[in-house]
Amino acid sequence: MKKSIIAVLAILMIVLVAMPGFSQAKLKVLFMPGVADPFYFTMEKGIKAAADKAGVDLTVAEYPKAWGPENQIPILQATIARGKFDLLLIAPTSNEALKAPLKAIYDKGTEIITVDTFLGDGDYSKKSDYNFPLSYIGSDNELGGKQMAEQLAKLVGEKGKVFVEATNPDASSVQGRVKGFKAGVAEFPKMQLVGVEWCQDIQQKAQEQTLAALQKDKDIVGIFGLNVFSAQGATQAVINAGLSGAVKMCLWDATLDNIANLKKGNADLVLAQKPGEMGALGIEWGVKYLKDKKNVKVPKKVIPGFEFFTRENASSPAMQPFIYQ
Ligand code: T6T
């Protein structure tokens, strides 16, 4: 009797272990954000929900306290040293400086998807020293920058001087937005871009630079705040200068602060990216590929769209999910 029970249990174990997925250890995924801000906090929520659904083991690296490869690379390398990961989702804070560290991680067997920002020119489909990531999943920043210029043109009557408060020139997202904004302004012969300032993603610096620009050129009629901290700093400068409503403000990133300023009349348009969706898509495509490398082709670019907040729609139920919270 005892022998027959043992035999049945042994057969059961063999059948179970042979079942697809049973013997697979959980996939290990690492998320490396760019900086501690509402955009990446929202991205993390999307990643966590998708990771739970996919049954993967997720590690979120320590958030860099400030933007830049000098802050991001040490955290990345220390986290990678502590464990072997099957997939890395990362927002490279420089399209050049992160190439070598990420290639080294890739060469040791970790697949990579860049989210929000990319390496090189973001085209991973061609032969290059940065074509090893599976995909870039993020906004079309050049298109968004052009649309922000066109919206600002409408707000200022397609004439006058405008200014951009930007952050870091070596971040691919920033490069795209500035390039697109310049192309958009160029469509309006009576508009002039008087300056672009770089606050290194420090809000206080954005506030100081914007105030200086307004003091230097009293004719500025519109400002593009290029991301969370540059937009919030630029808006505070306009408020402090008593120019709310007089200087039109187009802000990138739907943070609670930017939406509140839109509702108060301190800003005129807010562009919302879809960080949660970017993160979820990174998990979904990465896991799909790791589970069937032979047959799954990951698109080299996956571009979620934008939503635009105005004073008219800012309180509508349909728009609330797009606020970074
Ligand atoms: O605008 C986002 C992100 O898209 C960009 O790459 C860096 O700045 C933010 O994180 C906001 O701080």
GROMACS .gro file of C-alpha atoms and ligand atoms in nm:
model
  337
    1MET     CA    1   0.000   0.000   0.000
    2LYS     CA    2   0.268   0.247   0.108
    3LYS     CA    3   0.470   0.173  -0.203
    4SER     CA    4   0.172   0.246  -0.429
    5ILE     CA    5   0.113   0.586  -0.262
    6ILE     CA    6   0.478   0.680  -0.311
    7ALA     CA    7   0.459   0.572  -0.675
    8VAL     CA    8   0.147   0.785  -0.735
    9LEU     CA    9   0.311   1.088  -0.567
   10ALA     CA   10   0.625   1.044  -0.777
   11ILE     CA   11   0.423   1.034  -1.099
   12LEU     CA   12   0.227   1.341  -0.986
   13MET     CA   13   0.550   1.535  -0.925
   14ILE     CA   14   0.686   1.440  -1.267
   15VAL     CA   15   0.365   1.556  -1.435
   16LEU     CA   16   0.359   1.882  -1.239
   17VAL     CA   17   0.722   1.968  -1.310
   18ALA     CA   18   0.669   1.891  -1.678
   19MET     CA   19   0.379   2.141  -1.693
   20PRO     CA   20   0.475   2.462  -1.881
   21GLY     CA   21   0.560   2.747  -1.645
   22PHE     CA   22   0.566   2.529  -1.336
   23SER     CA   23   0.941   2.487  -1.313
   24GLN     CA   24   1.014   2.844  -1.439
   25ALA     CA   25   1.158   3.058  -1.161
   26LYS     CA   26   0.996   3.406  -1.146
   27LEU     CA   27   1.144   3.653  -1.394
   28LYS     CA   28   1.342   3.927  -1.217
   29VAL     CA   29   1.284   4.286  -1.335
   30LEU     CA   30   1.460   4.607  -1.227
   31PHE     CA   31   1.316   4.958  -1.273
   32MET     CA   32   1.572   5.243  -1.273
   33PRO     CA   33   1.395   5.584  -1.278
   34GLY     CA   34   1.552   5.912  -1.387
   35VAL     CA   35   1.481   6.123  -1.080
   36ALA     CA   36   1.247   6.147  -0.781
   37ASP     CA   37   0.947   6.326  -0.930
   38PRO     CA   38   0.571   6.273  -0.988
   39PHE     CA   39   0.631   6.157  -1.347
   40TYR     CA   40   0.843   5.857  -1.243
   41PHE     CA   41   0.631   5.786  -0.934
   42THR     CA   42   0.336   5.750  -1.174
   43MET     CA   43   0.545   5.534  -1.405
   44GLU     CA   44   0.633   5.309  -1.110
   45LYS     CA   45   0.263   5.256  -1.037
   46GLY     CA   46   0.208   5.136  -1.393
   47ILE     CA   47   0.510   4.907  -1.371
   48LYS     CA   48   0.401   4.757  -1.038
   49ALA     CA   49   0.048   4.684  -1.157
   50ALA     CA   50   0.177   4.514  -1.473
   51ALA     CA   51   0.445   4.324  -1.278
   52ASP     CA   52   0.187   4.191  -1.031
   53LYS     CA   53  -0.035   4.082  -1.321
   54ALA     CA   54   0.257   3.912  -1.497
   55GLY     CA   55   0.380   3.745  -1.178
   56VAL     CA   56   0.733   3.882  -1.205
   57ASP     CA   57   0.969   3.972  -0.923
   58LEU     CA   58   1.008   4.352  -0.939
   59THR     CA   59   1.287   4.557  -0.782
   60VAL     CA   60   1.264   4.939  -0.789
   61ALA     CA   61   1.606   5.100  -0.761
   62GLU     CA   62   1.664   5.393  -0.528
   63TYR     CA   63   1.535   5.713  -0.688
   64PRO     CA   64   1.817   5.955  -0.777
   65LYS     CA   65   1.776   6.273  -0.573
   66ALA     CA   66   1.884   6.483  -0.873
   67TRP     CA   67   1.890   6.434  -1.251
   68GLY     CA   68   2.205   6.322  -1.426
   69PRO     CA   69   2.427   6.022  -1.511
   70GLU     CA   70   2.656   6.111  -1.222
   71ASN     CA   71   2.365   6.035  -0.989
   72GLN     CA   72   2.195   5.754  -1.183
   73ILE     CA   73   2.490   5.533  -1.285
   74PRO     CA   74   2.625   5.460  -0.932
   75ILE     CA   75   2.276   5.359  -0.812
   76LEU     CA   76   2.223   5.143  -1.122
   77GLN     CA   77   2.557   4.965  -1.091
   78ALA     CA   78   2.523   4.906  -0.715
   79THR     CA   79   2.173   4.758  -0.762
   80ILE     CA   80   2.278   4.537  -1.053
   81ALA     CA   81   2.576   4.410  -0.849
   82ARG     CA   82   2.337   4.285  -0.584
   83GLY     CA   83   2.132   4.058  -0.811
   84LYS     CA   84   2.092   3.906  -1.155
   85PHE     CA   85   1.803   4.060  -1.347
   86ASP     CA   86   1.634   3.925  -1.657
   87LEU     CA   87   1.502   4.267  -1.762
   88LEU     CA   88   1.595   4.630  -1.687
   89LEU     CA   89   1.352   4.916  -1.748
   90ILE     CA   90   1.551   5.239  -1.737
   91ALA     CA   91   1.511   5.608  -1.826
   92PRO     CA   92   1.868   5.694  -1.933
   93THR     CA   93   1.947   6.043  -1.801
   94SER     CA   94   2.194   6.098  -2.084
   95ASN     CA   95   2.170   5.961  -2.436
   96GLU     CA   96   2.550   5.923  -2.450
   97ALA     CA   97   2.680   5.864  -2.095
   98LEU     CA   98   2.452   5.565  -2.029
   99LYS     CA   99   2.557   5.375  -2.346
  100ALA     CA  100   2.863   5.203  -2.198
  101PRO     CA  101   2.717   5.116  -1.854
  102LEU     CA  102   2.405   4.972  -2.018
  103LYS     CA  103   2.603   4.777  -2.280
  104ALA     CA  104   2.802   4.616  -1.996
  105ILE     CA  105   2.478   4.515  -1.822
  106TYR     CA  106   2.335   4.382  -2.149
  107ASP     CA  107   2.650   4.182  -2.222
  108LYS     CA  108   2.605   4.003  -1.888
  109GLY     CA  109   2.264   3.877  -1.996
  110THR     CA  110   2.008   4.139  -1.889
  111GLU     CA  111   1.760   4.254  -2.155
  112ILE     CA  112   1.694   4.631  -2.157
  113ILE     CA  113   1.399   4.852  -2.248
  114THR     CA  114   1.448   5.227  -2.224
  115VAL     CA  115   1.139   5.406  -2.098
  116ASP     CA  116   1.074   5.781  -2.134
  117THR     CA  117   1.422   5.855  -2.273
  118PHE     CA  118   1.655   5.677  -2.513
  119LEU     CA  119   2.021   5.622  -2.608
  120GLY     CA  120   2.178   5.788  -2.911
  121ASP     CA  121   1.908   5.900  -3.154
  122GLY     CA  122   1.657   5.647  -3.023
  123ASP     CA  123   1.663   5.433  -3.339
  124TYR     CA  124   1.751   5.083  -3.213
  125SER     CA  125   1.668   4.924  -3.551
  126LYS     CA  126   1.993   5.020  -3.723
  127LYS     CA  127   2.356   4.909  -3.672
  128SER     CA  128   2.515   5.123  -3.398
  129ASP     CA  129   2.688   5.104  -3.059
  130TYR     CA  130   2.351   5.154  -2.890
  131ASN     CA  131   2.111   4.916  -3.068
  132PHE     CA  132   2.107   4.655  -2.790
  133PRO     CA  133   1.787   4.769  -2.605
  134LEU     CA  134   1.472   4.580  -2.706
  135SER     CA  135   1.275   4.902  -2.744
  136TYR     CA  136   1.220   5.270  -2.661
  137ILE     CA  137   0.884   5.322  -2.495
  138GLY     CA  138   0.807   5.688  -2.445
  139SER     CA  139   0.660   6.010  -2.584
  140ASP     CA  140   0.724   6.155  -2.925
  141ASN     CA  141   0.894   6.456  -2.769
  142GLU     CA  142   0.965   6.637  -3.095
  143LEU     CA  143   0.598   6.619  -3.194
  144GLY     CA  144   0.495   6.735  -2.846
  145GLY     CA  145   0.737   7.028  -2.855
  146LYS     CA  146   0.601   7.139  -3.193
  147GLN     CA  147   0.242   7.110  -3.071
  148MET     CA  148   0.326   7.317  -2.762
  149ALA     CA  149   0.468   7.591  -2.988
  150GLU     CA  150   0.157   7.585  -3.206
  151GLN     CA  151  -0.071   7.602  -2.901
  152LEU     CA  152   0.133   7.889  -2.754
  153ALA     CA  153   0.112   8.070  -3.090
  154LYS     CA  154  -0.266   8.048  -3.074
  155LEU     CA  155  -0.263   8.187  -2.719
  156VAL     CA  156  -0.045   8.491  -2.809
  157GLY     CA  157  -0.212   8.576  -3.140
  158GLU     CA  158   0.072   8.426  -3.349
  159LYS     CA  159   0.307   8.716  -3.269
  160GLY     CA  160   0.559   8.825  -3.007
  161LYS     CA  161   0.857   8.700  -2.810
  162VAL     CA  162   0.857   8.360  -2.639
  163PHE     CA  163   1.099   8.185  -2.401
  164VAL     CA  164   1.176   7.823  -2.309
  165GLU     CA  165   1.270   7.707  -1.960
  166ALA     CA  166   1.438   7.369  -2.017
  167THR     CA  167   1.647   7.131  -1.807
  168ASN     CA  168   1.935   6.913  -1.935
  169PRO     CA  169   2.069   6.930  -2.294
  170ASP     CA  170   2.197   6.569  -2.290
  171ALA     CA  171   1.858   6.410  -2.212
  172SER     CA  172   1.687   6.278  -2.524
  173SER     CA  173   1.341   6.395  -2.413
  174VAL     CA  174   1.466   6.749  -2.358
  175GLN     CA  175   1.648   6.755  -2.692
  176GLY     CA  176   1.330   6.647  -2.871
  177ARG     CA  177   1.106   6.903  -2.701
  178VAL     CA  178   1.340   7.195  -2.768
  179LYS     CA  179   1.391   7.088  -3.132
  180GLY     CA  180   1.017   7.048  -3.186
  181PHE     CA  181   0.933   7.377  -3.014
  182LYS     CA  182   1.183   7.566  -3.231
  183ALA     CA  183   1.033   7.408  -3.544
  184GLY     CA  184   0.686   7.509  -3.428
  185VAL     CA  185   0.782   7.871  -3.356
  186ALA     CA  186   0.946   7.893  -3.700
  187GLU     CA  187   0.602   7.837  -3.857
  188PHE     CA  188   0.498   8.184  -3.732
  189PRO     CA  189   0.698   8.470  -3.891
  190LYS     CA  190   0.579   8.723  -3.632
  191MET     CA  191   0.697   8.510  -3.338
  192GLN     CA  192   1.051   8.515  -3.199
  193LEU     CA  193   1.220   8.268  -2.962
  194VAL     CA  194   1.431   8.497  -2.742
  195GLY     CA  195   1.599   8.230  -2.533
  196VAL     CA  196   1.631   7.879  -2.395
  197GLU     CA  197   1.757   7.832  -2.040
  198TRP     CA  198   1.876   7.506  -1.877
  199CYS     CA  199   1.792   7.460  -1.506
  200GLN     CA  200   1.944   7.110  -1.469
  201ASP     CA  201   1.601   6.995  -1.342
  202ILE     CA  202   1.626   7.221  -1.035
  203GLN     CA  203   1.297   7.404  -0.980
  204GLN     CA  204   1.446   7.698  -0.790
  205LYS     CA  205   1.697   7.753  -1.070
  206ALA     CA  206   1.413   7.748  -1.326
  207GLN     CA  207   1.233   8.013  -1.123
  208GLU     CA  208   1.544   8.236  -1.108
  209GLN     CA  209   1.628   8.192  -1.477
  210THR     CA  210   1.272   8.271  -1.586
  211LEU     CA  211   1.257   8.584  -1.369
  212ALA     CA  212   1.587   8.700  -1.516
  213ALA     CA  213   1.452   8.643  -1.870
  214LEU     CA  214   1.136   8.842  -1.792
  215GLN     CA  215   1.341   9.128  -1.643
  216LYS     CA  216   1.578   9.127  -1.939
  217ASP     CA  217   1.299   9.131  -2.199
  218LYS     CA  218   0.975   9.296  -2.094
  219ASP     CA  219   0.817   9.194  -2.426
  220ILE     CA  220   0.802   8.821  -2.354
  221VAL     CA  221   0.439   8.715  -2.412
  222GLY     CA  222   0.469   8.337  -2.376
  223ILE     CA  223   0.673   8.069  -2.201
  224PHE     CA  224   0.714   7.692  -2.256
  225GLY     CA  225   0.794   7.509  -1.932
  226LEU     CA  226   0.955   7.192  -2.064
  227ASN     CA  227   0.906   6.941  -1.777
  228VAL     CA  228   0.790   6.898  -1.417
  229PHE     CA  229   1.050   7.111  -1.240
  230SER     CA  230   1.119   7.363  -1.518
  231ALA     CA  231   0.748   7.424  -1.573
  232GLN     CA  232   0.672   7.464  -1.202
  233GLY     CA  233   0.968   7.696  -1.150
  234ALA     CA  234   0.885   7.910  -1.453
  235THR     CA  235   0.522   7.942  -1.345
  236GLN     CA  236   0.622   8.054  -0.995
  237ALA     CA  237   0.847   8.321  -1.148
  238VAL     CA  238   0.558   8.459  -1.357
  239ILE     CA  239   0.330   8.459  -1.050
  240ASN     CA  240   0.595   8.638  -0.840
  241ALA     CA  241   0.643   8.895  -1.117
  242GLY     CA  242   0.270   8.970  -1.114
  243LEU     CA  243   0.241   8.858  -1.477
  244SER     CA  244  -0.010   8.575  -1.440
  245GLY     CA  245  -0.250   8.586  -1.732
  246ALA     CA  246  -0.039   8.845  -1.914
  247VAL     CA  247   0.235   8.595  -2.003
  248LYS     CA  248   0.084   8.279  -2.153
  249MET     CA  249   0.218   7.954  -2.008
  250CYS     CA  250   0.233   7.615  -2.183
  251LEU     CA  251   0.350   7.354  -1.932
  252TRP     CA  252   0.473   6.998  -1.994
  253ASP     CA  253   0.375   6.729  -1.739
  254ALA     CA  254   0.041   6.703  -1.562
  255THR     CA  255   0.151   6.733  -1.200
  256LEU     CA  256  -0.094   6.843  -0.932
  257ASP     CA  257   0.091   7.177  -0.913
  258ASN     CA  258   0.070   7.242  -1.287
  259ILE     CA  259  -0.299   7.149  -1.296
  260ALA     CA  260  -0.371   7.369  -0.993
  261ASN     CA  261  -0.198   7.663  -1.165
  262LEU     CA  262  -0.397   7.595  -1.480
  263LYS     CA  263  -0.723   7.611  -1.284
  264LYS     CA  264  -0.613   7.933  -1.107
  265GLY     CA  265  -0.529   8.104  -1.438
  266ASN     CA  266  -0.151   8.103  -1.377
  267ALA     CA  267  -0.109   7.868  -1.674
  268ASP     CA  268  -0.297   7.817  -1.999
  269LEU     CA  269  -0.221   7.464  -2.121
  270VAL     CA  270  -0.076   7.149  -1.963
  271LEU     CA  271   0.048   6.852  -2.166
  272ALA     CA  272   0.004   6.513  -1.999
  273GLN     CA  273   0.228   6.225  -2.096
  274LYS     CA  274   0.129   5.869  -2.011
  275PRO     CA  275   0.405   5.749  -1.773
  276GLY     CA  276   0.193   5.473  -1.620
  277GLU     CA  277   0.122   5.329  -1.964
  278MET     CA  278   0.490   5.356  -2.062
  279GLY     CA  279   0.586   5.151  -1.757
  280ALA     CA  280   0.316   4.889  -1.804
  281LEU     CA  281   0.406   4.844  -2.172
  282GLY     CA  282   0.770   4.798  -2.071
  283ILE     CA  283   0.677   4.506  -1.845
  284GLU     CA  284   0.432   4.355  -2.096
  285TRP     CA  285   0.670   4.359  -2.391
  286GLY     CA  286   0.971   4.256  -2.184
  287VAL     CA  287   0.796   3.956  -2.029
  288LYS     CA  288   0.639   3.852  -2.361
  289TYR     CA  289   0.985   3.850  -2.520
  290LEU     CA  290   1.162   3.669  -2.234
  291LYS     CA  291   0.899   3.395  -2.240
  292ASP     CA  292   0.936   3.331  -2.613
  293LYS     CA  293   1.252   3.489  -2.753
  294LYS     CA  294   1.238   3.286  -3.069
  295ASN     CA  295   0.897   3.406  -3.183
  296VAL     CA  296   0.834   3.747  -3.019
  297LYS     CA  297   0.945   4.057  -3.210
  298VAL     CA  298   0.940   4.363  -2.981
  299PRO     CA  299   0.867   4.690  -3.168
  300LYS     CA  300   1.180   4.910  -3.156
  301LYS     CA  301   0.959   5.210  -3.067
  302VAL     CA  302   0.630   5.220  -2.873
  303ILE     CA  303   0.484   5.571  -2.846
  304PRO     CA  304   0.189   5.638  -2.612
  305GLY     CA  305   0.015   5.967  -2.699
  306PHE     CA  306  -0.050   6.290  -2.508
  307GLU     CA  307  -0.352   6.452  -2.350
  308PHE     CA  308  -0.392   6.830  -2.328
  309PHE     CA  309  -0.544   6.996  -2.022
  310THR     CA  310  -0.716   7.333  -2.061
  311ARG     CA  311  -0.913   7.537  -1.809
  312GLU     CA  312  -1.225   7.406  -1.977
  313ASN     CA  313  -1.152   7.033  -1.934
  314ALA     CA  314  -0.923   7.032  -1.627
  315SER     CA  315  -1.202   6.927  -1.388
  316SER     CA  316  -1.375   6.681  -1.618
  317PRO     CA  317  -1.388   6.320  -1.489
  318ALA     CA  318  -1.246   6.194  -1.819
  319MET     CA  319  -0.923   6.388  -1.766
  320GLN     CA  320  -0.852   6.295  -1.403
  321PRO     CA  321  -0.671   5.965  -1.483
  322PHE     CA  322  -0.408   6.164  -1.676
  323ILE     CA  323  -0.298   6.369  -1.373
  324TYR     CA  324   0.030   6.232  -1.225
  325GLN     CA  325  -0.063   6.116  -0.875
  326T6T     O1  326   0.916   6.526  -1.835
  326T6T     C1  327   0.951   6.413  -1.762
  326T6T     C2  328   1.028   6.317  -1.850
  326T6T     O2  329   0.951   6.289  -1.967
  326T6T     C3  330   1.160   6.378  -1.891
  326T6T     O3  331   1.236   6.283  -1.961
  326T6T     C4  332   1.241   6.426  -1.768
  326T6T     O4  333   1.161   6.512  -1.692
  326T6T     C5  334   1.041   6.450  -1.644
  326T6T     O5  335   1.079   6.341  -1.569
  326T6T     C6  336   0.969   6.533  -1.549
  326T6T     O6  337   1.059   6.569  -1.443
   0.00000   0.00000   0.00000
